[in-house]
Structures are given as structure tokens and as C-alpha cells.
CSV table of C-alpha atoms in Angstrom, one decimal:
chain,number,residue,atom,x,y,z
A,318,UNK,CA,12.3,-7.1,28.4
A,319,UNK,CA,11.3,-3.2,28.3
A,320,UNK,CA,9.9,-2.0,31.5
A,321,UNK,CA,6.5,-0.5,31.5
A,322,UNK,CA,7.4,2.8,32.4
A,323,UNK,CA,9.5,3.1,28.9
A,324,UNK,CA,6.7,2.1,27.1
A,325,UNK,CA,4.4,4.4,28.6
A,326,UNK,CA,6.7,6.9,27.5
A,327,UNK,CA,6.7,5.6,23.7
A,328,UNK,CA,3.1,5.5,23.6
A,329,UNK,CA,3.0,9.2,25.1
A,330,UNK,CA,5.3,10.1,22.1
A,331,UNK,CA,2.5,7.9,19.3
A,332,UNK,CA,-0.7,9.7,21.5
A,333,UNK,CA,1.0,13.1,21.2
A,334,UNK,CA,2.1,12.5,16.8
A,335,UNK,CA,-2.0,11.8,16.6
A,336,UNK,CA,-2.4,14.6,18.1
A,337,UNK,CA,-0.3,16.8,15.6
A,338,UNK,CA,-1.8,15.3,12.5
A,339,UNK,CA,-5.5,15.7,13.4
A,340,UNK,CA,-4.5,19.6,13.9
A,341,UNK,CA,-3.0,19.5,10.8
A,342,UNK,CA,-5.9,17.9,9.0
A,343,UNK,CA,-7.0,20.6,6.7
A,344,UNK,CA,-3.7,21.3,5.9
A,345,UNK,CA,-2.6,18.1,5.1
A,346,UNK,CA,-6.3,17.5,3.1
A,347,UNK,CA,-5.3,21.2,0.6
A,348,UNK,CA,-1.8,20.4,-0.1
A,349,UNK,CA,-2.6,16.4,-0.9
A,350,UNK,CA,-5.2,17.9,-3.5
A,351,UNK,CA,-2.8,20.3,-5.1
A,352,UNK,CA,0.2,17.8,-4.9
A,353,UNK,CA,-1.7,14.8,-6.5
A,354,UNK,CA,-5.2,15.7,-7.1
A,355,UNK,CA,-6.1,13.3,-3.8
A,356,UNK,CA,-10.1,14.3,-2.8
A,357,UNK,CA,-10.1,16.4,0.6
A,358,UNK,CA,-12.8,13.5,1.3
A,359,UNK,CA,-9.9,10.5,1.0
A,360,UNK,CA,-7.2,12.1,2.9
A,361,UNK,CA,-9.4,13.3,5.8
A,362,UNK,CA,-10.1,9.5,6.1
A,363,UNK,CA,-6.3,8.8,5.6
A,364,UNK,CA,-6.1,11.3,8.9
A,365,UNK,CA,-8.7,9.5,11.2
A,366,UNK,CA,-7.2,6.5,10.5
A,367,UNK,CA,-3.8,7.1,11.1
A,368,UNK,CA,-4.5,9.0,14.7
A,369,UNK,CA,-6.7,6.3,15.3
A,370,UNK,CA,-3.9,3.8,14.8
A,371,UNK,CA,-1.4,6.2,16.3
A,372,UNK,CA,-3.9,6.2,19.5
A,373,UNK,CA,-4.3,2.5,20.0
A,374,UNK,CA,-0.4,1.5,19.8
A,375,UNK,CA,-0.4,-0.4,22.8
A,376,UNK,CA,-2.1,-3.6,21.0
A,377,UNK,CA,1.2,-3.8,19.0
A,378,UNK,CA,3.6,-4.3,22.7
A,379,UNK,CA,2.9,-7.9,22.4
A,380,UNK,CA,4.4,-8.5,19.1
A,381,UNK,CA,8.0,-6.6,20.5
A,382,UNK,CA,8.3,-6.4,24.2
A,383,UNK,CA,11.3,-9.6,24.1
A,384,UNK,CA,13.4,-7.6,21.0
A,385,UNK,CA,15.8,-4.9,21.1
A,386,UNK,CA,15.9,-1.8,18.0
A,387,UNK,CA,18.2,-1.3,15.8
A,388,UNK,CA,18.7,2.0,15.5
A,389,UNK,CA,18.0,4.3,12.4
A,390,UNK,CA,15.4,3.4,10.4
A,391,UNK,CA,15.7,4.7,7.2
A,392,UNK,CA,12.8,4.8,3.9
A,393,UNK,CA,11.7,7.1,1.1
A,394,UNK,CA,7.6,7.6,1.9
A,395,UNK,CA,5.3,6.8,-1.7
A,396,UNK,CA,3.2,9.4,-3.5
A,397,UNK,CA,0.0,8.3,-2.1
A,398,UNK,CA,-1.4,7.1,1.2
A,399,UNK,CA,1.8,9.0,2.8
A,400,UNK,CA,0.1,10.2,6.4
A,401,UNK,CA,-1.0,6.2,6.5
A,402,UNK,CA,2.5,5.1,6.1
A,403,UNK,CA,3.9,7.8,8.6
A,404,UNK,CA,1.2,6.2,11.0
A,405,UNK,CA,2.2,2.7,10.4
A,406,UNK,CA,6.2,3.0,10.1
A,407,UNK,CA,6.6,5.7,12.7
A,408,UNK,CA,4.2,4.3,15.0
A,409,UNK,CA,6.0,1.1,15.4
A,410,UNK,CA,9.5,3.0,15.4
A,411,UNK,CA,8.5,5.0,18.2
A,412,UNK,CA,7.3,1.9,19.8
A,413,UNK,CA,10.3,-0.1,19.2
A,414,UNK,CA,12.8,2.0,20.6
A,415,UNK,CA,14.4,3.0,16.6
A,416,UNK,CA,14.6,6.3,14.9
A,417,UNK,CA,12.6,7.0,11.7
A,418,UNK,CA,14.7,9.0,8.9
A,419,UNK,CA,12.5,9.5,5.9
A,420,UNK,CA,12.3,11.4,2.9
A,421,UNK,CA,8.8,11.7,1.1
A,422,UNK,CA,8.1,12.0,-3.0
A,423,UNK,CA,9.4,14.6,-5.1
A,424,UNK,CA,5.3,14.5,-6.4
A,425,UNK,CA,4.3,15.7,-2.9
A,426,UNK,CA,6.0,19.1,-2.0
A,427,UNK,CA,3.1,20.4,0.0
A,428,UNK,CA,2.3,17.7,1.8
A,429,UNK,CA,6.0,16.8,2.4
A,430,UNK,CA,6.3,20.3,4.3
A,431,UNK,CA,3.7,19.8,6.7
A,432,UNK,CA,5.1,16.5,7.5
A,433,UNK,CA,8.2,17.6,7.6
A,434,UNK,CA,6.6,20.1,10.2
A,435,UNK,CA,4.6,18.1,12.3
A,436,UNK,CA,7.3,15.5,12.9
A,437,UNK,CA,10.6,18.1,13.7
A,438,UNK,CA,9.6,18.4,17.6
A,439,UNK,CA,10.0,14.6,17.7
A,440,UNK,CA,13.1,12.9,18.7
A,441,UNK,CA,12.0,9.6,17.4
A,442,UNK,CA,11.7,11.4,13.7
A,443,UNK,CA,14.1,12.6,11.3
A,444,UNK,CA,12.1,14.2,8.5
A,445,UNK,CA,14.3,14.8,5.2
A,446,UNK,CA,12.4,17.3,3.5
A,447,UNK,CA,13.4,19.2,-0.1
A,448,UNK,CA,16.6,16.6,-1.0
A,449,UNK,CA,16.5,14.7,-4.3
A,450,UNK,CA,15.4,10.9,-2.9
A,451,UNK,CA,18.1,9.0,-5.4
A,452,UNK,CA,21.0,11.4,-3.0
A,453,UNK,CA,18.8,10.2,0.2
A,454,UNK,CA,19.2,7.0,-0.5
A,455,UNK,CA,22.8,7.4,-1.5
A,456,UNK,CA,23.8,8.4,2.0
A,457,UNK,CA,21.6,6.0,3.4
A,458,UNK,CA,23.9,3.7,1.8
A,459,UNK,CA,26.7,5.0,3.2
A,460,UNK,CA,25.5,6.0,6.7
A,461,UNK,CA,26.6,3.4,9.2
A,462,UNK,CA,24.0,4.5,11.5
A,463,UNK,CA,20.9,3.3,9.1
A,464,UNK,CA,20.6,0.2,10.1
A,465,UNK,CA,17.0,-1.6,8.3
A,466,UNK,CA,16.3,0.5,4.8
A,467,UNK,CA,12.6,0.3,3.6
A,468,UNK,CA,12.2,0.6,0.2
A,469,UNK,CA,9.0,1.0,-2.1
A,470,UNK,CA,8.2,1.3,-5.7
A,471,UNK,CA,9.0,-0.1,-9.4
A,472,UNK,CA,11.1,-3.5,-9.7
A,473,UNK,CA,13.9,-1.6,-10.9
A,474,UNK,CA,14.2,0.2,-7.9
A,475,UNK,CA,14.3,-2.3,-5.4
A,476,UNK,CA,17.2,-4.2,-7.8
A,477,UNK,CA,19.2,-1.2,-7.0
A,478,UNK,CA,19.1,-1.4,-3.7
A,479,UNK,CA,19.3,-5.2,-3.4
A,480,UNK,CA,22.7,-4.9,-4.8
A,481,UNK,CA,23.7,-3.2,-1.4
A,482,UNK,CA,21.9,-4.9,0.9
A,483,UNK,CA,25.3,-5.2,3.1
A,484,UNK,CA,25.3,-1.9,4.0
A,485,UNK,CA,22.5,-3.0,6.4
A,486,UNK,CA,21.1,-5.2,8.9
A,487,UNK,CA,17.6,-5.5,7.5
A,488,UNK,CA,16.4,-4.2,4.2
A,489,UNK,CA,12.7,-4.4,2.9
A,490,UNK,CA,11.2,-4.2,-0.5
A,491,UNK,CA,7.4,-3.3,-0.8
A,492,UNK,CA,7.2,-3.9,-4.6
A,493,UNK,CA,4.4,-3.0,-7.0
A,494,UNK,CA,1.5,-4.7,-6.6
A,495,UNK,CA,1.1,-5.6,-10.1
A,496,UNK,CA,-2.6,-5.9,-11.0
A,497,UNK,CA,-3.8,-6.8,-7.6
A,498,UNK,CA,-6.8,-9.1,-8.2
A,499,UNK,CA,-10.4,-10.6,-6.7
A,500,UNK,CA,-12.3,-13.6,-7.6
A,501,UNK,CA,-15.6,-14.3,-7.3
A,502,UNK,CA,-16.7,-18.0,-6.8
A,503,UNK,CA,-20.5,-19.0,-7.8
A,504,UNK,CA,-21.4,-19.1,-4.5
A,505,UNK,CA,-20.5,-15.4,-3.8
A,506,UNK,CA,-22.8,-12.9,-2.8
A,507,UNK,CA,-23.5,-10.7,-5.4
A,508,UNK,CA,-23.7,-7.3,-4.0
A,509,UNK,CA,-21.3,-7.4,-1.3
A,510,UNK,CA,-18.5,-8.7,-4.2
A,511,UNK,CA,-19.4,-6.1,-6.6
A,512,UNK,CA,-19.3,-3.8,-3.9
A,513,UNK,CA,-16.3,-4.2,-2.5
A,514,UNK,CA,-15.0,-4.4,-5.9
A,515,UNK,CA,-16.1,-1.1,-6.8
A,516,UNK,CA,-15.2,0.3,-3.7
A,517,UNK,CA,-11.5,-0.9,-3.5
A,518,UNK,CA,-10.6,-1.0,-7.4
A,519,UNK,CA,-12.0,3.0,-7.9
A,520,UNK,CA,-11.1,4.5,-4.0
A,521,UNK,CA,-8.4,7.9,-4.4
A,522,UNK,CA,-8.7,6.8,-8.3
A,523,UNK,CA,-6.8,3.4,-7.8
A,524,UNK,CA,-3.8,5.4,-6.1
A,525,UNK,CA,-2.6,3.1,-3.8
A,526,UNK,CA,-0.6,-0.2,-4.2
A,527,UNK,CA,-3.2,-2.3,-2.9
A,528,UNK,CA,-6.5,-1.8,-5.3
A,529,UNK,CA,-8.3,-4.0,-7.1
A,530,UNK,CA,-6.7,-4.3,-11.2
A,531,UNK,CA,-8.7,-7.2,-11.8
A,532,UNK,CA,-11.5,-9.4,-11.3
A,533,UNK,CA,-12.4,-13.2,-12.5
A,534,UNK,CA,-15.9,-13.6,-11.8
A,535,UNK,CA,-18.3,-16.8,-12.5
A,536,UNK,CA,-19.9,-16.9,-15.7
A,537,UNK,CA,-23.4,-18.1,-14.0
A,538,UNK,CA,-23.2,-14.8,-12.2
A,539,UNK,CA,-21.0,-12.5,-14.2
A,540,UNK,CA,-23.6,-10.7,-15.3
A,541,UNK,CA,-25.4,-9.8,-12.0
A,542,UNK,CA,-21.7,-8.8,-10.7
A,543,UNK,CA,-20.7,-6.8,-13.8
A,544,UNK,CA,-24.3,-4.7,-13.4
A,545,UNK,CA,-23.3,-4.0,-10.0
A,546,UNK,CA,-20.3,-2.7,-10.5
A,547,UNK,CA,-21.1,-0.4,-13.2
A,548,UNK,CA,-23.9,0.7,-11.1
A,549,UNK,CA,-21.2,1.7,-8.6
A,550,UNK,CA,-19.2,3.4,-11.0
A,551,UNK,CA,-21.9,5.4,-11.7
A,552,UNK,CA,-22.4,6.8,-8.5
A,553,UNK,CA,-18.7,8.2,-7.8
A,554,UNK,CA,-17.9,11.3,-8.5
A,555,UNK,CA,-15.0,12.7,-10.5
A,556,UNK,CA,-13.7,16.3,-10.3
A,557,UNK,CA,-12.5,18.8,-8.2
A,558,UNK,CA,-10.4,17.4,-5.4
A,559,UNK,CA,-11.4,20.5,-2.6
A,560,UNK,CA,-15.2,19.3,-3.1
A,561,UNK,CA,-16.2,17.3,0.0
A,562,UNK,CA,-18.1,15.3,-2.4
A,563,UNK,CA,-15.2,14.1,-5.1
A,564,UNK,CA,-14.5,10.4,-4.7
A,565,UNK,CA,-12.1,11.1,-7.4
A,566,UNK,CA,-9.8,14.1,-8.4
A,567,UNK,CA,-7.7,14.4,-11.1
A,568,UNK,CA,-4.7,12.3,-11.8
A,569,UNK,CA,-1.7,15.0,-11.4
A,570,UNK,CA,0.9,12.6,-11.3
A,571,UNK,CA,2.2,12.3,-14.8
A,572,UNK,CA,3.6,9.0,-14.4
A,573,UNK,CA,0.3,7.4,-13.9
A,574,UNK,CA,-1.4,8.7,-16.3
A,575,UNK,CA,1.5,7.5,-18.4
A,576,UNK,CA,0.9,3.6,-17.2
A,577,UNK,CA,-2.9,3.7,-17.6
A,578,UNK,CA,-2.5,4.7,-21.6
A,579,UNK,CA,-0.1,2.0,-21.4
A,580,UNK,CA,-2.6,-0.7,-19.7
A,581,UNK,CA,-5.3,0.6,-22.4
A,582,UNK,CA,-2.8,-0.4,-24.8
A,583,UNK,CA,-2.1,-3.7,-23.4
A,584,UNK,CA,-5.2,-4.6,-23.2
A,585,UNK,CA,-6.3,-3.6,-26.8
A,586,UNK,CA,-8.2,-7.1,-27.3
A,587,UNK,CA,-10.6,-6.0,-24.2
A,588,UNK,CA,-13.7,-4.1,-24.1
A,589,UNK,CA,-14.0,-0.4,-22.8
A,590,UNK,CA,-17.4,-0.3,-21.4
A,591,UNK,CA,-16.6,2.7,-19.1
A,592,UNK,CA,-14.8,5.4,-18.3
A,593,UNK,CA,-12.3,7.6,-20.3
A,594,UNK,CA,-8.9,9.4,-20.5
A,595,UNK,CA,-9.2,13.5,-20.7
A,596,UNK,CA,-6.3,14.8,-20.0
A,597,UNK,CA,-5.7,14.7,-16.5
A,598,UNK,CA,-9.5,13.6,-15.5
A,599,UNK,CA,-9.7,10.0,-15.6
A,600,UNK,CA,-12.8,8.6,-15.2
A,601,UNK,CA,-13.1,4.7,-14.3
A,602,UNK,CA,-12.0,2.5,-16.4
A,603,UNK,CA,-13.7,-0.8,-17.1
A,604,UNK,CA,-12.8,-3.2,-19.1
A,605,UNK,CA,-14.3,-6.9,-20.2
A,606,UNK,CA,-12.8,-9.6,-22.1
A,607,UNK,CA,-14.2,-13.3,-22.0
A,608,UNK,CA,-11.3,-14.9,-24.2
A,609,UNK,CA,-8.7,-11.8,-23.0
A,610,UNK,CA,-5.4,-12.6,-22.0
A,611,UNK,CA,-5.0,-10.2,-19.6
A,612,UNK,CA,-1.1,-9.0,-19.6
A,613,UNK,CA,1.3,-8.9,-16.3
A,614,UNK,CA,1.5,-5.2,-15.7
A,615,UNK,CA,2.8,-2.6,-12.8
A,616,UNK,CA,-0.5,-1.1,-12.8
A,617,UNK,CA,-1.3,1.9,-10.9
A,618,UNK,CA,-5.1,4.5,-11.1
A,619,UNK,CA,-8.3,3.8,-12.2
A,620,UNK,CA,-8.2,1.0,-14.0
A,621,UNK,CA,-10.3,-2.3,-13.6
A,622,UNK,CA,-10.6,-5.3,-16.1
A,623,UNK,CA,-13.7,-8.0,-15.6
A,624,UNK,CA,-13.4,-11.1,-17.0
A,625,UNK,CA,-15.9,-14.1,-16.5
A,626,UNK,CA,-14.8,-17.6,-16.0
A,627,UNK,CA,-16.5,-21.4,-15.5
A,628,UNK,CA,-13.6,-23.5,-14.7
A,629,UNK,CA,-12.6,-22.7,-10.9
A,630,UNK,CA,-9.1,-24.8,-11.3
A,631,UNK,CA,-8.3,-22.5,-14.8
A,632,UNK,CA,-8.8,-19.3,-13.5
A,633,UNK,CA,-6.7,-20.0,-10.5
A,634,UNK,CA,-3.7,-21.4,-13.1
A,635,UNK,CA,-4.5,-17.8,-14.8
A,636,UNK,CA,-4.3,-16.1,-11.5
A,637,UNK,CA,-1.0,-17.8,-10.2
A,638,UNK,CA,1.1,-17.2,-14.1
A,639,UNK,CA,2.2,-13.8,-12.5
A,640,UNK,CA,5.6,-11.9,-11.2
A,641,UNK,CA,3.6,-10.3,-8.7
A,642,UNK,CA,2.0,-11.9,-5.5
A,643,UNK,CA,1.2,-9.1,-3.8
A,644,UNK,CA,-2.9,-9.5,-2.8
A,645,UNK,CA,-6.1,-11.1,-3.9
A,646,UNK,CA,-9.6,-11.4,-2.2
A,647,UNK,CA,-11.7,-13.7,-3.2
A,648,UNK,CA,-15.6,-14.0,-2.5
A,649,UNK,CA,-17.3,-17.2,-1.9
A,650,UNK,CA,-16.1,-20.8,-1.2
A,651,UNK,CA,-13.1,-21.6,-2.8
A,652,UNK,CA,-11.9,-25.6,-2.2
A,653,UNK,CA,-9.2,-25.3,0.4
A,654,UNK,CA,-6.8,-26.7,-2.4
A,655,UNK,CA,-7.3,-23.3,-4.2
A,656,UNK,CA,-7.4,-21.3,-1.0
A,657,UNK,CA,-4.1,-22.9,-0.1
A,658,UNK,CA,-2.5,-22.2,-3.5
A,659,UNK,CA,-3.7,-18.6,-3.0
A,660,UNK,CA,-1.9,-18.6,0.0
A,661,UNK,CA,1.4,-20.1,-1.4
A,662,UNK,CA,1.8,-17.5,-4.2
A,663,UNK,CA,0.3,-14.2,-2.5
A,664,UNK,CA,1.1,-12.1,0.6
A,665,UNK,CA,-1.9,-10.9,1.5
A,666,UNK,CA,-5.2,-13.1,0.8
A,667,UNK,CA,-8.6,-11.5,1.9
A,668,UNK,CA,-11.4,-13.8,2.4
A,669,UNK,CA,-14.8,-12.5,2.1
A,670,UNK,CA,-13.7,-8.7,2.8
A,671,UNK,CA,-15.8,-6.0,3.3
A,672,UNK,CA,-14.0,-2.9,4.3
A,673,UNK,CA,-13.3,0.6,2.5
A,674,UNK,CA,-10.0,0.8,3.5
A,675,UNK,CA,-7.9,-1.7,4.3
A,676,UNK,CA,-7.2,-1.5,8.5
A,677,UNK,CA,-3.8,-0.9,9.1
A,678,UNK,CA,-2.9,-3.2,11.5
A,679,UNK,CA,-3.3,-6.5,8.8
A,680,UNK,CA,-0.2,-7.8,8.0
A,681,UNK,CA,1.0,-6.3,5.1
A,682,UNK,CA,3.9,-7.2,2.1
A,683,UNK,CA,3.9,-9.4,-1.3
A,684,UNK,CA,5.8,-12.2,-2.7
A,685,UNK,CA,7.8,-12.5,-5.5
A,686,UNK,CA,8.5,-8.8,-7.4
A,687,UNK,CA,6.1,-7.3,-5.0
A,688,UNK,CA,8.3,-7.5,-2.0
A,689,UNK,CA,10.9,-9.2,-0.3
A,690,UNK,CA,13.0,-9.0,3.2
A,691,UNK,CA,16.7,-9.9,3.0
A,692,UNK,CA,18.1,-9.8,6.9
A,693,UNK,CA,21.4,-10.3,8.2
A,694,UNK,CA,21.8,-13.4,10.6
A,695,UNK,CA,25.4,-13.5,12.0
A,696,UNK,CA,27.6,-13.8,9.0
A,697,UNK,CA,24.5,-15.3,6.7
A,698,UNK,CA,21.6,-13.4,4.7
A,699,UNK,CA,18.6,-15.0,4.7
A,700,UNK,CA,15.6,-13.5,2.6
A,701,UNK,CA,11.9,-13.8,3.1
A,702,UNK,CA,8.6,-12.8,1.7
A,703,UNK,CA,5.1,-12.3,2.2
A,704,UNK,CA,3.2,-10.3,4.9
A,705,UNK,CA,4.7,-9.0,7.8
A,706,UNK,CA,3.9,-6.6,10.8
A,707,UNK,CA,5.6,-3.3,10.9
A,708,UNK,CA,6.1,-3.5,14.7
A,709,UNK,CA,7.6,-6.9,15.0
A,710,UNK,CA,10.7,-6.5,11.9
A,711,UNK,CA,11.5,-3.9,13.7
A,712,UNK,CA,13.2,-5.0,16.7
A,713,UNK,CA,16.2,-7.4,16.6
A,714,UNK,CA,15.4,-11.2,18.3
């Protein structure tokens, strides 16, 4: 067991990172709006949250204080919600006793550099700024020191790596969410479903892996919940990513923009009944189909598809037909067989939510192609999925 006086140390090292990034918050807000277009607005929440987290550390000592670390941690930070997942990874290094080697997206120069900054002074951190991430992860590979690799992205990428999972002790997958989706039973409250909704399909334009792509709603109130979304839509604003007011800037990452023509292609037997595609300004996109099949896509940006439904038990066979099973919410009262099923095929279920952003201390992780855990134990592998705290996977039993 770790004495208290070591991890009154650690937390002095997660107090004193909070610290850096809230004096780097204006910094961090200008270069993620030239790097991806992300609103000043989004990423100063992104900071708050993260020092917040950063600050309250000590909740997590439970969840570790009987494992040892492993060493080097290594991983490759996403495009978006990057301060979030410096909070969340490096917070529960720190914590645990590991080192932290990353490398951020080749989409993020700017914001990669004052990372790379703030985290230098820290023993605990090992920021790899400026080297291409395929040759990262290459010598992560081969480095005997990385110990537990934490991987994030397409399918394709986390094949690669899956191939070499020996050259580790513990190597995570965080997976594309797919088309993440929510469900709205007839019992639902209207305006907190098309809320939240609204709220977590259209937030940093659908930039992160965990907004809403979907949403099967009951006929008997489809039309209340449809109004209330587009009503919501309505009221965010699209444009210049330096205004305090932009809920959404534009969409600089080529990439996306790229998968989002795709999905309108996909979906060519749907509805567009808002939003539109001009050149790098996208505004929302909603989309209805009552008899659409709606396809299986990696699905990232502002894209949301509404479809209405009367049979509970179909729309759940629907939901479940996926290769993802990363999240759902659902609003209402599902029968516990459904809720249970929910559970069985998704990492992370959300009954009855009602946040902005999603707190960062919930479990997080996917099943199927949206994430997996393969773990050396003695001279077996064993792999896993489905949510997991950051903390806790990383300390050895």
C-alpha cells in the first residue's frame, strides 16, 4: 500500500498541472481555433474542467492505493477534446506512480506546443511534440520501457496495433464511436430529451467521439421532440471560432468534412431538414427518415439523424445490429429487459442524462470496434471491453 506522504506528493504534482493549464487558457483557447476551428467558448470549458478534475484527484486513491504502476505509459492524444484527455490520462498517471509519454495530432500544431510546454517541467510527463505519430508509435513498439500503449482512432488503426500487442503489458483501444445513439421512450420528457439531444449531438460541432449520431424517438411524441430540437438548432451559432459567442466554428479538419459528405451520401433515402455543407462551415445537420435504414458508419461532426419508432422491442433489434457499442442514453422507462440488453452490447449507457459535457470521472470505453483491453496475465492474454476508469487500469493488481 502507498503511504500518504507519496500521495500527497502526486496530488501536489495534479494541483500544480491545474495550475499550468488555467494560465495557459487563452493560449490553449487561440491555437485550438486556428488548429481545428474549436470555439474559444468550448475549449475554455474543456480548461475548467480539466483543472477542476486535475484539482479533485484525491477521490480517485480509492480505486489504486492496493496496485503498483507499470511504468511508461505511452498514447497518441486525438484531435479534439485533447486538454480533457491530458486531464484524464495524466492525472491518473501522476496518481499511479507511471510516466505519461505522448504524442498529440498532426491536426493540432498549436495546441500541441503549448502542451508540449506546460507539461516539460514535469517528471511525470514526457511530451513528444513535432514527430510524425506512425514513427511514435513505432518506437513505442520497440521501447521496452512502454509498458501499457493507449490507442485511439479508426478500426484500422487499432488492428495495427493489436497485431503487437506483446510488446506490452496492457494495451487499450478507444475505438470510434460509430454513430453514438439516444432513445426516447413515450414516457420521456419532452424538453429535457430534445435538449440534451441538441446539446450533445451539435456541442464543438459533433467533434468528439462521444456525441449523439442518432436518435429513435416515439412516434406518439416524435413530433413534439423533433420541434424541440430544431428549435435548438436554431439557436446555436455558427462562425468565427475567436467569438465568445460561436457554439460552432468551422470544421478545419479535412478528414471530417470528408466523412460527413460521406454520411450525407449514405443516407441519401433520409430527409435533410437542416443545416448545410459550405465549404468548411457546416451547419447542423438534421436528418429524418421514418422507413430509413440508417447505415453503420464511423461518424464524426455535426451530423444528427431522427427517426421515429412505435415498436419499443424493434427499435432496440435496430439499435443492437451494430459493430460499434460505444454509448447510448436513453430517455424514459425502458423495461429492464431492454435496459439490460443496452447494457450487454454498449459501454457506456446514460439513463435520463442531463449534462453539457460529459463529467470526466464516468467510466469511459466501448465494446466491440469501439474499444477493447487485451492485458497480459502471467504467460496468458486475456482481453476485455466496455467502460473502465483511467486510474484503476493503470496500476498492476
Amino acid at each position: 500500500m502507498i503511504q500518504n506522504k507519496e500521495y500527497q506528493t502526486r496530488l501536489e504534482e495534479t494541483r500544480r498541472l491545474a495550475a499550468a493549464l488555467a494560465r495557459q487558457r487563452s493560449n490553449l483557447q487561440e491555437a485550438a481555433a486556428h488548429d481545428a476551428g474549436f470555439p474559444v467558448k468550448i475549449t475554455s470549458i474543456e480548461v475548467d474542467l480539466s483543472v477542476q478534475h486535475l484539482q479533485t484527484m484525491e477521490e480517485e486513491i480509492p480505486w489504486v492505493n492496493s496496485g503498483k504502476p507499470y511504468g511508461t505509459v505511452a498514447t497518441i492524444f486525438p484531435y479534439d477534446a485533447s486538454v480533457v484527455v491530458l486531464a484524464r490520462l495524466g492525472g491518473a498517471t501522476i496518481l499511479t506512480g507511471n510516466r505519461l509519454r505522448f504524442s498529440l495530432s498532426s491536426q493540432t500544431p498549436r495546441t500541441a506546443e503549448i502542451l508540449g510546454e506546460i507539461c516539460r517541467p514535469f517528471k511525470f510527463l514526457e511530451p513528444v511534440v513535432g514527430l510524425n505519430n506512425r514513427e511514435f508509435g513505432r518506437r513505442c513498439v520497440e521501447d521496452k520501457d512502454v509498458r501499457v500503449l493507449f490507442i485511439s482512432g479508426a478500426s484500422a488503426v487499432g488492428e495495427v496495433y493489436r497485431r503487437q500487442h506483446q510488446s506490452f503489458d496492457k494495451l487499450f483501444f478507444a475505438g470510434p464511436g460509430g454513430m453514438p445513439a439516444a432513445v426516447v421512450f413515450e414516457d420521456a420528457d419532452v424538453k429535457t430529451a430534445g435538449s440534451f439531444i441538441t446539446r450533445r449531438a451539435f456541442i464543438n460541432g459533433g467533434q468528439y467521439c462521444t456525441t449523439l449520431k442518432k436518435a429513435y424517438i416515439h412516434s406518439s411524441i416524435y413530433p413534439a421532440v423533433r420541434e424541440q430540437i430544431l428549435d435548438g438548432v436554431k439557436r446555436l451559432k455558427v462562425g468565427d471560432p475567436l467569438d465568445p459567442e460561436t457554439d460552432i466554428g468551422p470544421i478545419r479538419v479535412e478528414r471530417t468534412r470528408s466523412i460527413l459528405h460521406n454520411a450525407l451520401d449514405k443516407c441519401a433515402d433520409a430527409s435533410l431538414i437542416s443545416g448545410a455543407i459550405d465549404g468548411d462551415v457546416v451547419y447542423p445537420l438534421v436528418l429524418e427518415g421514418d422507413n430509413t435504414s440508417i447505415p453503420d458508419l464511423e461518424l464524426f461532426g455535426p451530423f444528427l439523424i431522427l427517426k421515429p419508432f412505435d415498436d419499443p422491442a424493434q427499435a432496440t433489434a435496430e439499435l443492437i445490429q451494430t459493430r460499434y457499442g460505444f454509448l447510448l442514453a436513453f430517455f424514459g422507462s425502458p423495461p429492464d429487459v431492454t435496459k439490460a440488453i443496452f447494457e450487454t452490447h454498449f459501454g457506456m449507457v446514460h439513463d435520463n442524462p442531463d449534462f453539457a459535457f460529459t463529467p470526466l470521472r464516468l467510466p469511459f470505453g466501448g465494446k466491440n470496434a469501439s474499444g477493447w483491453i487485451m492485458e497480459r496475465q502471467g504467460d496468458q492474454w486475456i482481453e476485455r471491453d466496455g467502460a473502465f476508469l483511467y486510474a484503476r487500469e493503470l496500476t498492476r493488481p
